[in-house]
Short mmCIF file of C-alpha atoms and ligand atoms in Angstrom, two decimals:
data_model
loop_
_atom_site.label_atom_id
_atom_site.label_comp_id
_atom_site.label_asym_id
_atom_site.label_seq_id
_atom_site.Cartn_x
_atom_site.Cartn_y
_atom_site.Cartn_z
CA MET A 2 180.37 206.26 50.70
CA ALA A 3 177.00 206.37 48.96
CA LYS A 4 173.57 206.76 50.49
CA LYS A 5 170.24 205.52 49.23
CA ARG A 6 166.74 205.88 50.65
CA ILE A 7 164.40 203.11 49.63
CA VAL A 8 161.03 201.62 50.48
CA LEU A 9 161.18 197.86 51.10
CA THR A 10 158.01 195.80 50.87
CA PHE A 11 158.29 192.31 52.30
CA PRO A 12 155.82 189.53 51.41
CA PRO A 13 154.31 187.73 54.46
CA THR A 14 156.63 184.73 53.98
CA LEU A 15 159.68 186.93 54.51
CA VAL A 16 158.48 188.87 57.57
CA GLY A 17 160.51 187.61 60.52
CA GLN A 18 163.45 186.47 58.37
CA PRO A 19 166.90 187.90 59.29
CA ILE A 20 167.16 189.81 56.00
CA THR A 21 168.32 193.13 57.41
CA TYR A 22 170.97 191.29 59.44
CA HIS A 23 172.37 189.76 56.23
CA LEU A 24 172.31 193.13 54.48
CA VAL A 25 174.43 194.67 57.21
CA LYS A 26 176.76 191.72 57.76
CA ASP A 27 177.22 190.30 54.24
CA TYR A 28 177.24 193.59 52.31
CA ASP A 29 178.86 195.82 54.91
CA LEU A 30 175.99 198.30 54.76
CA MET A 31 174.72 200.59 57.50
CA MET A 32 170.96 200.74 57.75
CA ASN A 33 168.85 203.45 59.33
CA ILE A 34 165.18 202.57 59.56
CA LEU A 35 163.21 205.76 58.92
CA ARG A 36 159.73 204.27 59.10
CA GLY A 37 158.32 200.80 59.40
CA VAL A 38 155.20 198.70 59.67
CA VAL A 39 155.85 195.00 60.16
CA THR A 40 153.14 192.65 61.41
CA PRO A 41 153.67 188.87 61.68
CA ASN A 42 152.00 186.93 58.82
CA GLU A 43 151.22 190.12 56.91
CA LYS A 44 153.02 192.23 54.35
CA GLY A 45 155.71 194.42 55.94
CA GLN A 46 157.01 197.78 54.80
CA LEU A 47 160.17 199.60 55.84
CA VAL A 48 161.54 202.94 54.69
CA VAL A 49 165.29 202.72 55.13
CA GLU A 50 168.44 204.61 54.38
CA LEU A 51 171.32 202.38 53.33
CA VAL A 52 174.86 203.66 53.52
CA GLY A 53 177.89 201.93 52.05
CA LYS A 54 180.06 201.58 49.00
CA GLN A 55 178.22 202.13 45.71
CA LYS A 56 178.86 198.57 44.53
CA ALA A 57 177.81 197.06 47.88
CA LEU A 58 174.59 199.08 47.75
CA ALA A 59 173.78 197.74 44.31
CA GLU A 60 174.57 194.16 45.33
CA GLY A 61 172.59 194.49 48.57
CA ILE A 62 169.53 195.77 46.74
CA ASN A 63 169.90 193.01 44.18
CA TYR A 64 169.99 190.50 47.05
CA LEU A 65 166.71 191.90 48.39
CA LYS A 66 165.08 191.66 44.96
CA SER A 67 166.30 188.07 44.53
CA LEU A 68 164.44 187.16 47.74
CA GLY A 69 161.21 188.71 46.52
CA VAL A 70 161.43 191.97 48.45
CA GLU A 71 160.02 194.87 46.42
CA THR A 72 162.32 197.88 46.42
CA GLN A 73 161.39 201.39 45.43
CA SER A 74 163.86 204.21 45.32
CA LEU A 75 162.66 207.12 47.39
CA ALA A 76 164.74 210.01 46.25
CA HIS A 77 165.25 209.62 42.55
CA ASP A 78 164.84 207.78 39.33
CA ILE A 79 167.03 207.09 36.32
CA LYS A 80 166.04 208.37 32.91
CA TRP A 81 167.52 206.94 29.71
CA HIS A 82 167.66 209.51 26.92
CA GLU A 83 167.34 207.28 23.92
CA ASP A 84 168.07 210.15 21.54
CA LYS A 85 171.50 210.68 23.12
CA CYS A 86 172.41 206.99 23.31
CA THR A 87 174.92 205.82 20.70
CA HIS A 88 174.53 202.15 21.72
CA CYS A 89 178.21 202.05 22.63
CA THR A 90 177.40 199.39 25.32
CA ALA A 91 179.76 200.93 27.92
CA CYS A 92 176.99 200.81 30.53
CA ILE A 93 176.09 197.14 30.02
CA PRO A 94 178.71 195.48 32.27
CA THR A 95 178.08 197.94 35.10
CA CYS A 96 174.34 197.28 35.38
CA PRO A 97 173.72 194.68 38.12
CA THR A 98 170.09 194.00 37.16
CA GLN A 99 170.26 193.94 33.34
CA ALA A 100 168.01 197.00 33.23
CA MET A 101 170.43 198.16 30.53
CA SER A 102 170.81 195.35 28.05
CA VAL A 103 172.00 194.79 24.53
CA ASN A 104 170.48 192.71 21.75
CA ARG A 105 173.48 190.69 20.56
CA ASP A 106 172.07 190.32 17.05
CA THR A 107 171.38 193.99 16.38
CA MET A 108 173.74 195.45 19.04
CA GLU A 109 170.94 197.78 20.07
CA VAL A 110 170.86 198.86 23.69
CA SER A 111 167.60 199.10 25.60
CA PHE A 112 166.47 200.14 29.05
CA ILE A 113 163.89 198.25 31.10
CA LYS A 114 162.77 200.74 33.73
CA GLU A 115 161.07 198.09 35.90
CA HIS A 116 164.42 196.32 36.41
CA CYS A 117 166.28 199.48 37.38
CA ILE A 118 167.13 199.87 41.08
CA ALA A 119 168.53 203.40 40.56
CA CYS A 120 171.95 202.35 41.82
CA GLU A 121 173.47 205.03 39.54
CA LEU A 122 176.41 202.82 38.53
CA CYS A 123 175.73 203.40 34.84
CA VAL A 124 175.45 207.19 35.03
CA SER A 125 179.14 207.95 35.40
CA VAL A 126 180.25 205.47 32.73
CA CYS A 127 178.06 206.85 29.95
CA PRO A 128 180.26 209.09 27.78
CA PHE A 129 177.24 210.70 26.12
CA LYS A 130 175.25 211.69 29.22
CA ALA A 131 172.37 209.55 28.03
CA LEU A 132 171.61 208.40 31.59
CA GLU A 133 170.34 210.99 34.01
CA ILE A 134 169.46 210.96 37.69
CA GLN A 135 166.05 212.52 38.25
CA PHE A 136 165.02 213.95 41.60
S1 SF4 B 27 170.89 202.82 37.64
FE1 SF4 B 27 171.85 202.08 35.77
S2 SF4 B 27 173.25 200.46 36.45
FE2 SF4 B 27 171.79 200.82 38.12
S3 SF4 B 27 170.15 199.34 37.75
FE3 SF4 B 27 169.53 201.25 36.76
S4 SF4 B 27 170.19 201.05 34.67
FE4 SF4 B 27 171.30 199.49 35.85
S1 SF4 B 28 176.90 204.06 27.93
FE1 SF4 B 28 175.39 205.66 27.35
S2 SF4 B 28 175.58 205.86 25.13
FE2 SF4 B 28 176.59 203.96 25.70
S3 SF4 B 28 174.97 202.39 25.46
FE3 SF4 B 28 174.92 203.05 27.59
S4 SF4 B 28 173.38 204.68 27.63
FE4 SF4 B 28 173.95 204.38 25.51
#
């Protein structure tokens, strides 16, 4: 089981929608709400801890992003060490958000930090320790 603490920011159009229900039911995640401010017709913010399988966590967070919910990892960040990367592409299929991507013409790998949800799926597959969890 993996655990992730994130800040969720909901746009006004999504406040009142059964999003957390779907997260729990469809992705088999447990959710502990650590802090929250949700007002009808205004932006809402929740600080939550999600617990579940690593893959389910990544998919659940991706689901939130696809709806327009902003997600911000609370505990850590992922750093790509470009100097250690050999562009082997091993991380590409594991990344659910295409934060790690490859240019098919040049076969160069790149990292788009803004797309990264810090799911950590890529960290263990990188043979060259080019991806690091930062606390
Ligand atoms: S942690 Fe790795 S696999 Fe997860 S979104 Fe970021 S770059 Fe992709
Ligand atoms: S698995 Fe590691 S070395 Fe290979 S492309 Fe990804 S970051 Fe670079």
